[in-house]
Coordinates of C-alpha atoms and ligand atoms in Angstrom, one line a residue:
M1 CA -5.4 14.4 43.6
A2 CA -7.1 11.6 41.7
K3 CA -6.1 8.1 42.3
L4 CA -3.9 6.7 39.7
K5 CA -5.3 3.3 38.4
T6 CA -3.7 0.9 36.2
R7 CA -5.2 -0.5 33.1
Y8 CA -4.7 -3.0 30.5
V9 CA -4.5 -2.0 26.8
C10 CA -4.6 -4.3 24.0
Q11 CA -1.7 -3.6 21.7
A12 CA -3.7 -4.8 18.7
C13 CA -6.9 -3.0 18.9
G14 CA -6.5 -0.5 21.7
S15 CA -9.3 -1.5 23.9
E16 CA -9.0 -1.3 27.6
T17 CA -9.8 -3.6 30.5
H18 CA -9.1 -3.2 34.2
R19 CA -8.0 -6.8 34.6
W20 CA -5.3 -8.7 32.9
Q21 CA -6.7 -11.5 30.5
G22 CA -4.9 -13.8 28.3
Q23 CA -7.2 -12.9 25.4
C24 CA -8.5 -9.5 24.3
P25 CA -12.3 -9.5 24.8
D26 CA -12.7 -7.1 21.9
C27 CA -10.6 -8.5 19.1
A28 CA -9.9 -12.0 20.5
E29 CA -6.1 -11.7 20.0
W30 CA -4.1 -13.5 22.6
N31 CA -1.3 -12.1 24.7
T32 CA -1.7 -8.5 23.6
L33 CA -2.8 -6.9 26.8
V34 CA -0.1 -4.8 28.4
Q35 CA -0.4 -2.9 31.6
E36 CA -0.4 0.8 31.4
A37 CA -0.9 3.8 33.7
A38 CA -4.4 5.2 33.3
A39 CA -4.8 8.9 32.7
N40 CA -5.7 10.8 35.8
A41 CA -9.5 10.5 36.3
T42 CA -11.2 13.7 37.1
P43 CA -14.1 13.0 39.1
F44 CA -15.2 16.7 39.2
A45 CA -15.5 16.8 35.4
A46 CA -17.2 13.4 35.2
K47 CA -20.0 14.6 37.4
H48 CA -20.9 17.6 35.6
N49 CA -21.9 18.0 31.8
L50 CA -20.2 20.0 29.3
Q51 CA -23.1 22.2 28.1
G52 CA -21.9 25.6 28.9
G53 CA -18.9 27.3 30.5
G54 CA -16.6 26.9 27.3
R55 CA -15.3 29.3 24.6
A56 CA -17.6 30.3 21.8
I57 CA -16.3 28.9 18.6
E58 CA -16.8 30.5 15.2
L59 CA -19.1 28.6 12.8
V60 CA -18.9 29.4 9.1
G61 CA -20.8 28.6 6.1
L62 CA -19.9 26.0 3.5
N63 CA -19.3 28.6 0.9
A64 CA -16.9 30.7 2.9
A65 CA -13.8 31.4 0.8
V66 CA -10.9 29.0 1.6
A67 CA -7.4 29.4 0.4
L68 CA -6.3 26.0 -0.8
P69 CA -2.8 25.1 0.9
E70 CA -0.1 25.5 -1.4
R71 CA 1.4 21.9 -1.8
M72 CA 5.2 21.3 -1.4
Q73 CA 6.5 19.5 -4.4
T74 CA 9.2 17.1 -3.5
G75 CA 10.7 16.9 -7.0
I76 CA 10.1 13.1 -6.9
A77 CA 7.1 12.8 -9.2
E78 CA 6.2 9.3 -8.2
F79 CA 6.0 10.4 -4.6
D80 CA 4.1 13.7 -5.3
R81 CA 1.6 11.6 -7.4
A82 CA 0.9 9.2 -4.6
V83 CA 0.3 12.0 -2.0
G84 CA -2.1 13.7 -4.6
G85 CA 0.2 16.4 -6.0
G86 CA 2.7 17.2 -3.4
I87 CA 2.9 17.4 0.5
V88 CA 0.5 19.9 2.2
P89 CA 2.2 22.1 4.7
G90 CA 0.8 21.5 8.3
S91 CA -0.4 18.1 7.4
A92 CA 0.6 14.8 9.0
T93 CA 1.5 11.8 6.8
L94 CA 2.1 8.2 8.0
L95 CA 4.1 5.9 5.9
G96 CA 3.9 2.2 6.7
G97 CA 5.5 -0.8 5.1
D98 CA 7.5 -4.1 5.8
P99 CA 10.9 -3.8 7.5
G100 CA 13.6 -3.5 4.8
I101 CA 11.1 -2.4 2.1
G102 CA 12.7 1.0 1.8
K103 CA 10.9 3.3 3.9
S104 CA 13.9 5.1 5.2
T105 CA 15.6 5.2 1.9
L106 CA 12.5 6.8 0.2
L107 CA 12.3 9.4 3.0
L108 CA 15.8 10.4 2.9
Q109 CA 15.6 10.8 -1.0
V110 CA 12.5 12.9 -0.4
A111 CA 14.1 14.9 2.5
A112 CA 17.2 15.6 0.3
N113 CA 15.1 16.6 -2.8
V114 CA 13.1 19.0 -0.7
A115 CA 16.1 20.4 0.8
N116 CA 17.8 21.0 -2.6
L117 CA 14.7 23.0 -3.5
G118 CA 15.5 25.4 -0.8
R119 CA 13.3 24.2 2.1
Q120 CA 14.1 23.5 5.7
V121 CA 14.2 19.8 6.3
V122 CA 14.8 18.0 9.5
Y123 CA 15.3 14.2 9.5
V124 CA 15.0 12.4 12.9
S125 CA 16.0 8.8 13.1
G126 CA 15.0 6.8 16.3
E127 CA 16.3 3.6 14.8
E128 CA 19.7 4.3 13.4
A129 CA 22.7 6.5 14.4
A130 CA 23.1 9.8 12.6
D131 CA 26.3 8.5 11.0
Q132 CA 24.5 5.5 9.7
V133 CA 21.9 7.9 8.0
R134 CA 24.7 10.1 6.8
L135 CA 26.6 7.1 5.2
R136 CA 23.6 6.1 3.3
A137 CA 23.0 9.6 2.2
I138 CA 26.6 9.7 0.9
R139 CA 26.2 6.3 -0.8
L140 CA 23.0 7.5 -2.4
G141 CA 24.8 10.7 -3.7
L142 CA 22.8 12.9 -1.5
G143 CA 25.5 14.1 0.8
G144 CA 25.5 17.6 -0.3
A145 CA 21.8 18.2 0.5
S146 CA 21.3 20.6 3.3
V147 CA 19.2 18.2 5.4
R148 CA 19.6 18.5 9.3
L149 CA 19.9 15.3 10.8
A150 CA 19.5 13.9 14.3
A151 CA 19.4 10.6 16.1
A152 CA 16.7 11.1 19.0
T153 CA 13.8 9.5 20.5
S154 CA 12.4 11.9 23.0
V155 CA 9.5 14.0 21.4
R156 CA 10.2 16.8 24.0
D157 CA 13.8 17.0 23.1
I158 CA 12.9 17.1 19.3
L159 CA 10.1 19.7 19.6
T160 CA 12.3 21.8 21.8
T161 CA 15.1 21.7 19.1
V162 CA 12.9 22.4 16.1
G163 CA 10.5 24.6 18.0
G164 CA 12.6 27.9 17.4
D165 CA 12.6 27.8 13.7
A166 CA 10.0 25.3 12.6
P167 CA 11.1 23.3 9.5
D168 CA 9.1 23.0 6.3
L169 CA 9.4 19.2 6.6
L170 CA 9.9 17.0 9.6
I171 CA 10.6 13.4 9.2
I172 CA 10.3 11.0 12.1
D173 CA 11.7 7.5 11.6
S174 CA 9.9 5.8 13.3
I175 CA 6.9 6.8 15.5
Q176 CA 7.2 3.3 17.3
T177 CA 10.8 4.6 18.8
M178 CA 9.4 7.8 19.9
H179 CA 8.5 8.5 23.6
S180 CA 6.7 11.2 25.3
D181 CA 7.6 12.0 29.0
L182 CA 4.1 13.1 29.7
I183 CA 3.0 9.4 30.1
E184 CA 4.5 6.3 31.3
G185 CA 5.3 3.3 29.4
A186 CA 8.1 2.0 27.2
P187 CA 8.3 3.3 23.5
G188 CA 6.1 1.3 21.2
T189 CA 3.3 0.7 23.5
V190 CA -0.1 2.0 22.4
S191 CA -0.3 4.8 24.7
Q192 CA 3.3 6.0 23.9
V193 CA 2.7 5.8 20.2
R194 CA -0.5 7.7 20.6
A195 CA 0.9 10.3 22.9
S196 CA 4.0 11.0 20.8
A197 CA 2.1 11.1 17.6
Q198 CA -0.5 13.6 19.1
E199 CA 2.2 16.0 20.2
L200 CA 4.0 15.7 16.8
V201 CA 0.7 16.3 14.8
R202 CA -0.2 19.1 17.2
F203 CA 3.2 20.8 16.5
A204 CA 2.8 20.3 12.7
K205 CA -0.7 21.9 12.6
E206 CA 0.2 24.8 14.8
R207 CA 3.5 25.6 13.0
G208 CA 2.6 24.7 9.4
T209 CA 5.4 22.0 9.2
A210 CA 4.7 19.1 7.0
L211 CA 5.1 16.1 9.2
V212 CA 6.0 12.5 8.0
L213 CA 5.9 9.7 10.3
V214 CA 7.3 6.2 9.6
G215 CA 5.1 3.5 11.1
H216 CA 6.1 -0.2 11.4
V217 CA 3.6 -2.8 10.3
T218 CA 2.6 -5.9 12.1
K219 CA 2.8 -9.4 10.6
D220 CA -0.6 -9.1 8.9
G221 CA 0.3 -5.8 7.3
N222 CA -1.4 -3.3 9.5
I223 CA 0.4 -0.3 11.1
A224 CA 1.5 -1.4 14.5
G225 CA -0.3 0.2 17.3
P226 CA -4.0 1.0 17.4
R227 CA -6.0 2.2 14.4
V228 CA -6.1 5.4 16.3
L229 CA -2.9 6.5 14.7
E230 CA -4.3 6.2 11.3
H231 CA -7.2 8.5 12.4
M232 CA -4.7 11.0 13.8
V233 CA -2.9 11.7 10.5
D234 CA -4.3 13.2 7.3
T235 CA -2.7 10.8 4.9
V236 CA -1.8 7.2 5.3
L237 CA 0.8 5.8 2.9
G238 CA 1.7 2.1 2.3
F239 CA 4.9 1.2 0.7
E240 CA 4.5 -2.2 -0.7
G241 CA 6.4 -4.8 -2.8
E242 CA 8.1 -8.1 -2.5
R243 CA 11.6 -7.8 -1.0
S244 CA 12.9 -10.3 -3.6
H245 CA 11.7 -8.2 -6.3
Q246 CA 12.7 -4.9 -7.4
Y247 CA 9.6 -2.8 -7.7
R248 CA 8.0 -0.9 -5.0
I249 CA 4.5 0.7 -4.9
L250 CA 3.6 3.7 -2.8
R251 CA -0.1 3.8 -2.3
A252 CA -2.4 6.1 -0.2
A253 CA -4.9 4.3 1.9
K254 CA -6.3 7.4 3.2
N255 CA -5.8 11.0 2.1
R256 CA -7.7 14.1 3.4
F257 CA -6.1 16.2 0.7
G258 CA -6.5 14.1 -2.5
G259 CA -7.6 10.8 -3.9
T260 CA -6.5 7.5 -2.9
D261 CA -6.3 5.9 -6.3
E262 CA -3.0 7.0 -7.6
I263 CA 0.1 5.1 -6.9
G264 CA 3.9 5.8 -7.2
V265 CA 6.1 3.2 -8.7
F266 CA 9.8 2.7 -7.9
A267 CA 12.5 0.3 -8.3
M268 CA 14.9 -0.4 -5.6
E269 CA 18.4 -0.1 -7.2
G270 CA 22.1 0.0 -6.1
A271 CA 21.7 3.9 -5.8
G272 CA 18.4 3.8 -4.0
L273 CA 14.9 4.1 -5.3
K274 CA 14.4 5.1 -8.9
E275 CA 11.2 6.3 -10.3
V276 CA 9.4 4.1 -12.9
P277 CA 7.4 6.4 -15.0
N278 CA 6.4 3.3 -17.4
P279 CA 5.5 0.5 -14.9
S280 CA 4.4 -1.8 -17.7
A281 CA 7.8 -2.4 -18.9
L282 CA 8.8 -3.7 -15.3
F283 CA 6.1 -6.4 -15.2
L284 CA 6.3 -7.6 -18.7
T285 CA 8.9 -10.2 -18.9
Q286 CA 11.1 -10.3 -22.1
R287 CA 8.8 -11.6 -24.5
G288 CA 10.6 -13.4 -27.2
E289 CA 8.7 -15.9 -29.2
A290 CA 5.1 -16.9 -28.2
V291 CA 5.0 -19.7 -25.7
S292 CA 1.9 -21.6 -24.3
G293 CA 0.5 -20.7 -20.8
T294 CA 0.9 -16.9 -20.8
S295 CA -1.4 -14.0 -21.3
V296 CA -1.1 -10.3 -20.8
F297 CA -3.6 -8.5 -18.7
P298 CA -4.1 -4.5 -18.8
A299 CA -4.4 -4.0 -14.8
L300 CA -5.3 -0.6 -13.6
E301 CA -3.7 1.1 -10.6
G302 CA -6.0 4.0 -9.9
T303 CA -6.1 5.8 -13.2
R304 CA -2.9 4.2 -14.4
P305 CA -2.9 1.3 -16.6
V306 CA -0.2 -1.5 -15.8
L307 CA 0.3 -4.3 -18.1
V308 CA 1.1 -7.6 -16.3
E309 CA 1.9 -11.1 -17.6
I310 CA 0.0 -14.0 -16.3
Q311 CA 1.7 -17.4 -16.4
A312 CA 0.0 -20.8 -16.0
L313 CA 1.6 -24.2 -15.9
V314 CA -0.5 -27.5 -16.1
V315 CA 1.1 -30.7 -15.2
R316 CA -0.7 -33.9 -15.9
L317 CA -0.7 -36.5 -13.2
A318 CA -0.3 -40.2 -13.8
S319 CA -1.4 -41.6 -10.5
G320 CA -4.7 -40.8 -8.8
A321 CA -2.9 -38.5 -6.3
T322 CA -4.8 -35.2 -5.3
P323 CA -3.5 -32.7 -7.7
R324 CA -2.1 -29.3 -6.3
R325 CA -3.4 -25.9 -7.2
A326 CA -1.2 -23.0 -6.3
A327 CA -1.5 -19.3 -7.1
V328 CA 1.1 -16.6 -6.5
G329 CA -0.2 -13.0 -6.8
W330 CA -3.9 -14.1 -7.6
D331 CA -6.5 -15.3 -5.1
S332 CA -6.6 -19.1 -5.0
G333 CA -10.6 -19.1 -4.5
R334 CA -10.8 -17.2 -7.8
L335 CA -8.3 -19.6 -9.5
A336 CA -10.6 -22.4 -8.3
M337 CA -13.8 -20.8 -9.7
V338 CA -12.3 -20.1 -13.0
L339 CA -11.1 -23.8 -13.2
A340 CA -14.6 -24.8 -12.2
V341 CA -16.3 -22.7 -15.1
L342 CA -13.8 -24.0 -17.6
E343 CA -14.8 -27.6 -16.5
A344 CA -18.6 -27.0 -16.2
R345 CA -19.4 -24.6 -19.2
C346 CA -16.5 -25.5 -21.6
G347 CA -15.8 -29.2 -21.0
L348 CA -12.1 -28.6 -20.3
S349 CA -11.1 -30.9 -17.5
F350 CA -8.4 -30.0 -15.1
A351 CA -9.3 -32.9 -12.7
T352 CA -6.1 -34.9 -13.2
C353 CA -3.8 -32.0 -13.4
E354 CA -1.7 -29.8 -11.1
V355 CA -2.3 -26.1 -11.9
Y356 CA 0.1 -23.4 -11.1
L357 CA -0.7 -19.7 -11.6
N358 CA 1.8 -16.9 -11.3
I359 CA 1.7 -13.2 -11.8
A360 CA 5.1 -12.1 -13.2
G361 CA 7.4 -9.6 -11.4
G362 CA 5.9 -10.2 -8.1
Y363 CA 2.7 -8.1 -8.8
R364 CA -0.5 -8.8 -6.8
L365 CA -3.7 -8.8 -8.8
N366 CA -7.2 -8.6 -7.3
D367 CA -9.1 -7.3 -10.2
P368 CA -12.0 -9.7 -11.3
A369 CA -11.4 -8.1 -14.8
A370 CA -8.4 -10.4 -15.1
D371 CA -10.6 -13.6 -14.9
L372 CA -10.6 -13.9 -18.8
A373 CA -6.8 -13.5 -19.0
V374 CA -6.2 -16.1 -16.2
A375 CA -8.6 -18.5 -18.2
A376 CA -6.7 -17.6 -21.4
A377 CA -3.3 -18.6 -19.7
L378 CA -4.9 -21.9 -18.2
I379 CA -6.4 -22.9 -21.7
S380 CA -3.2 -22.1 -23.3
A381 CA -1.3 -24.1 -20.9
L382 CA -3.6 -27.1 -21.1
S383 CA -3.7 -27.2 -24.9
E384 CA -0.2 -26.0 -25.5
Q385 CA -1.5 -23.4 -28.0
P386 CA 0.0 -20.0 -27.4
V387 CA -2.2 -16.8 -26.9
P388 CA -0.9 -14.4 -29.7
Q389 CA 2.0 -12.4 -28.4
D390 CA 0.5 -9.1 -29.3
A391 CA -2.8 -9.7 -27.5
V392 CA -4.1 -8.3 -24.2
V393 CA -6.9 -10.1 -22.5
M394 CA -9.5 -8.7 -20.2
G395 CA -13.1 -9.6 -19.0
E396 CA -14.8 -10.8 -15.8
I397 CA -16.2 -14.4 -15.9
A398 CA -19.6 -15.1 -14.3
L399 CA -20.5 -18.6 -13.0
S400 CA -22.8 -19.1 -15.9
G401 CA -19.7 -18.9 -18.2
E402 CA -20.7 -15.5 -19.6
V403 CA -18.0 -12.8 -20.0
R404 CA -18.9 -9.6 -18.2
P405 CA -17.7 -6.0 -19.3
V406 CA -14.9 -4.4 -17.3
G407 CA -14.4 -0.8 -16.1
H408 CA -12.2 1.7 -17.8
A409 CA -11.7 -0.6 -21.0
A410 CA -10.7 2.2 -23.3
L411 CA -8.1 3.4 -20.9
R412 CA -6.6 -0.1 -20.6
L413 CA -6.6 -0.7 -24.3
K414 CA -5.0 2.6 -25.0
E415 CA -2.0 1.7 -22.9
A416 CA -1.7 -1.7 -24.4
A417 CA -1.6 0.0 -27.9
K418 CA 1.0 2.5 -26.8
L419 CA 3.3 -0.5 -25.9
G420 CA 2.9 -2.2 -29.2
F421 CA -0.1 -4.6 -28.6
G422 CA -2.3 -4.9 -31.7
K423 CA -5.0 -7.2 -30.5
G424 CA -7.6 -7.1 -27.6
W425 CA -9.5 -10.0 -26.5
V426 CA -12.3 -8.3 -24.6
P427 CA -15.9 -8.7 -23.5
A428 CA -18.4 -8.6 -26.3
G429 CA -19.5 -4.9 -27.0
T430 CA -16.3 -3.2 -25.7
D431 CA -15.0 -0.2 -27.5
G432 CA -11.5 0.7 -27.8
P433 CA -8.9 2.8 -29.8
G434 CA -8.9 2.2 -33.5
S435 CA -5.2 1.1 -33.3
I436 CA -6.1 -2.1 -31.7
A437 CA -8.0 -5.1 -33.3
L438 CA -10.8 -6.1 -30.9
A439 CA -12.3 -9.7 -30.6
G440 CA -15.4 -9.7 -28.4
F441 CA -16.4 -12.8 -26.4
G442 CA -19.8 -13.2 -25.0
K443 CA -19.0 -16.6 -23.5
L444 CA -16.0 -18.3 -22.1
K445 CA -16.6 -21.1 -24.6
E446 CA -15.9 -18.8 -27.5
L447 CA -12.4 -18.0 -26.0
V448 CA -11.7 -21.8 -25.7
E449 CA -12.6 -22.0 -29.5
Q450 CA -10.3 -19.1 -30.4
I451 CA -7.2 -20.6 -28.5
L452 CA -7.9 -24.0 -29.8
G453 CA -8.2 -22.6 -33.4
R454 CA -11.6 -24.0 -34.0
Ligands
LIG501 P1 15.4 0.7 4.3 O1 15.2 2.1 3.6 O2 16.4 0.8 5.5 O3 14.1 0.1 4.7 P2 13.0 0.2 6.0 O4 13.5 1.7 6.3 O5 11.7 0.2 5.2 O6 13.3 -0.8 6.9 O7 15.9 -0.2 3.1 C1 16.6 -1.3 3.3 C2 16.9 -2.2 2.2 O8 17.0 -1.7 1.0 C3 18.1 -2.9 2.5 O9 17.7 -4.4 2.6 C4 18.9 -2.8 1.2 C5 18.0 -2.1 0.2 N1 18.8 -1.0 -0.4 C6 19.2 -1.1 -1.7 O10 18.9 -2.1 -2.4 N2 19.8 0.1 -2.3 C7 20.0 1.1 -1.8 O11 20.6 2.1 -2.3 C8 19.6 1.3 -0.3 C9 19.8 2.5 0.4 C10 19.0 0.2 0.2
LIG502 MG1 14.0 2.1 8.3

């Protein structure tokens, strides 16, 4: 019998040490080492190599015929789109997101929809009592769906129960509440999360059940537990959004069965999550008369254009106090850069002004193609000259003050035209659909002149 050693596992990065330390030697996080029982060391195996004595495995050519797994449509188009066209049987999916963002709501709706399509669905909640989940289902109008429900946390109990007749879809909410009796440790520790996930994923692969795990995220937005959890599953989905805003975006961070550039857009309403097939309408605020300090940018989410409004406010300071710069939904370093280029290349001074920048609707932009739209909002706010209401603006700004081309310009402009925009302020040389009148800008200075009407 091998000696049972203890080890200390970092709950942030999963690295192991033999001694307790205040700081993890690998990732430098503090107070993350937790004592766990080590797996039984087998001195015999360690002394020998693995070359020989095993079973021969079958090696196949790349061109061997493969049957593509038939995807299971959930009937929620925005969900299917985000996972690449439906859930693959036998696959494991991890859904992460902030607490209260709507993970349980989304999966309950998915479960009910799949069940209504005639599939076997089991929903296991380790966080809420079965009655709580049932009450929510009734409130969402899903009480009639034949989802089988349980509140449980023991992976052995769960797999024993569903093992006889494996369901088409098994939802575990959440993996951090599960525990495996094969190893010691409280639920939520790295080794428990890893062991529970491993067993569940193995069950899914062997029985052809589509498995969906809910994962908690840490304060910096990573899925709690080691990265190894993300490696064990086929698909990692993130459910994002601001709790104070309605919209939610479902985005794949990893997908072994599809691309990661499609998103699903939902709005959290009184009766659960509603699909938003036309996201632009959500982010464009009611646009009455033209006001200064706003511009519209045709953003791209994967292959999907989303029009967002950029708002800027410039407040002149009387005294010599240091002016504030604040950006919500946009990188503040990039805001500083655009301001510096406006100052150095176009002679517009914001030095004595406070500058605030906001992306409407709680949207987060990190596409440099939005530079020109940010600049337009800033110039417009400073000069109090509105950007035309029916114009969309895009272009990347170089430090030299030149305007650089953006990717997928035609796609962005097509969406703008569809929503009734008639003008496009774009980098010089950009082509677009005929229905939109383009003004090309080679230099940022030309945009300033356009807005100031010179
Ligand atoms: P929930 O799905 O429990 O979040 P998670 O599982 O990600 O922690 O969602 C909780 C929030 O969603 C809660 O704060 C209230 C809101 N909500 C609605 O606005 N409408 C609804 O119909 C439901 C079910 C929840
Ligand atoms: Mg939940």
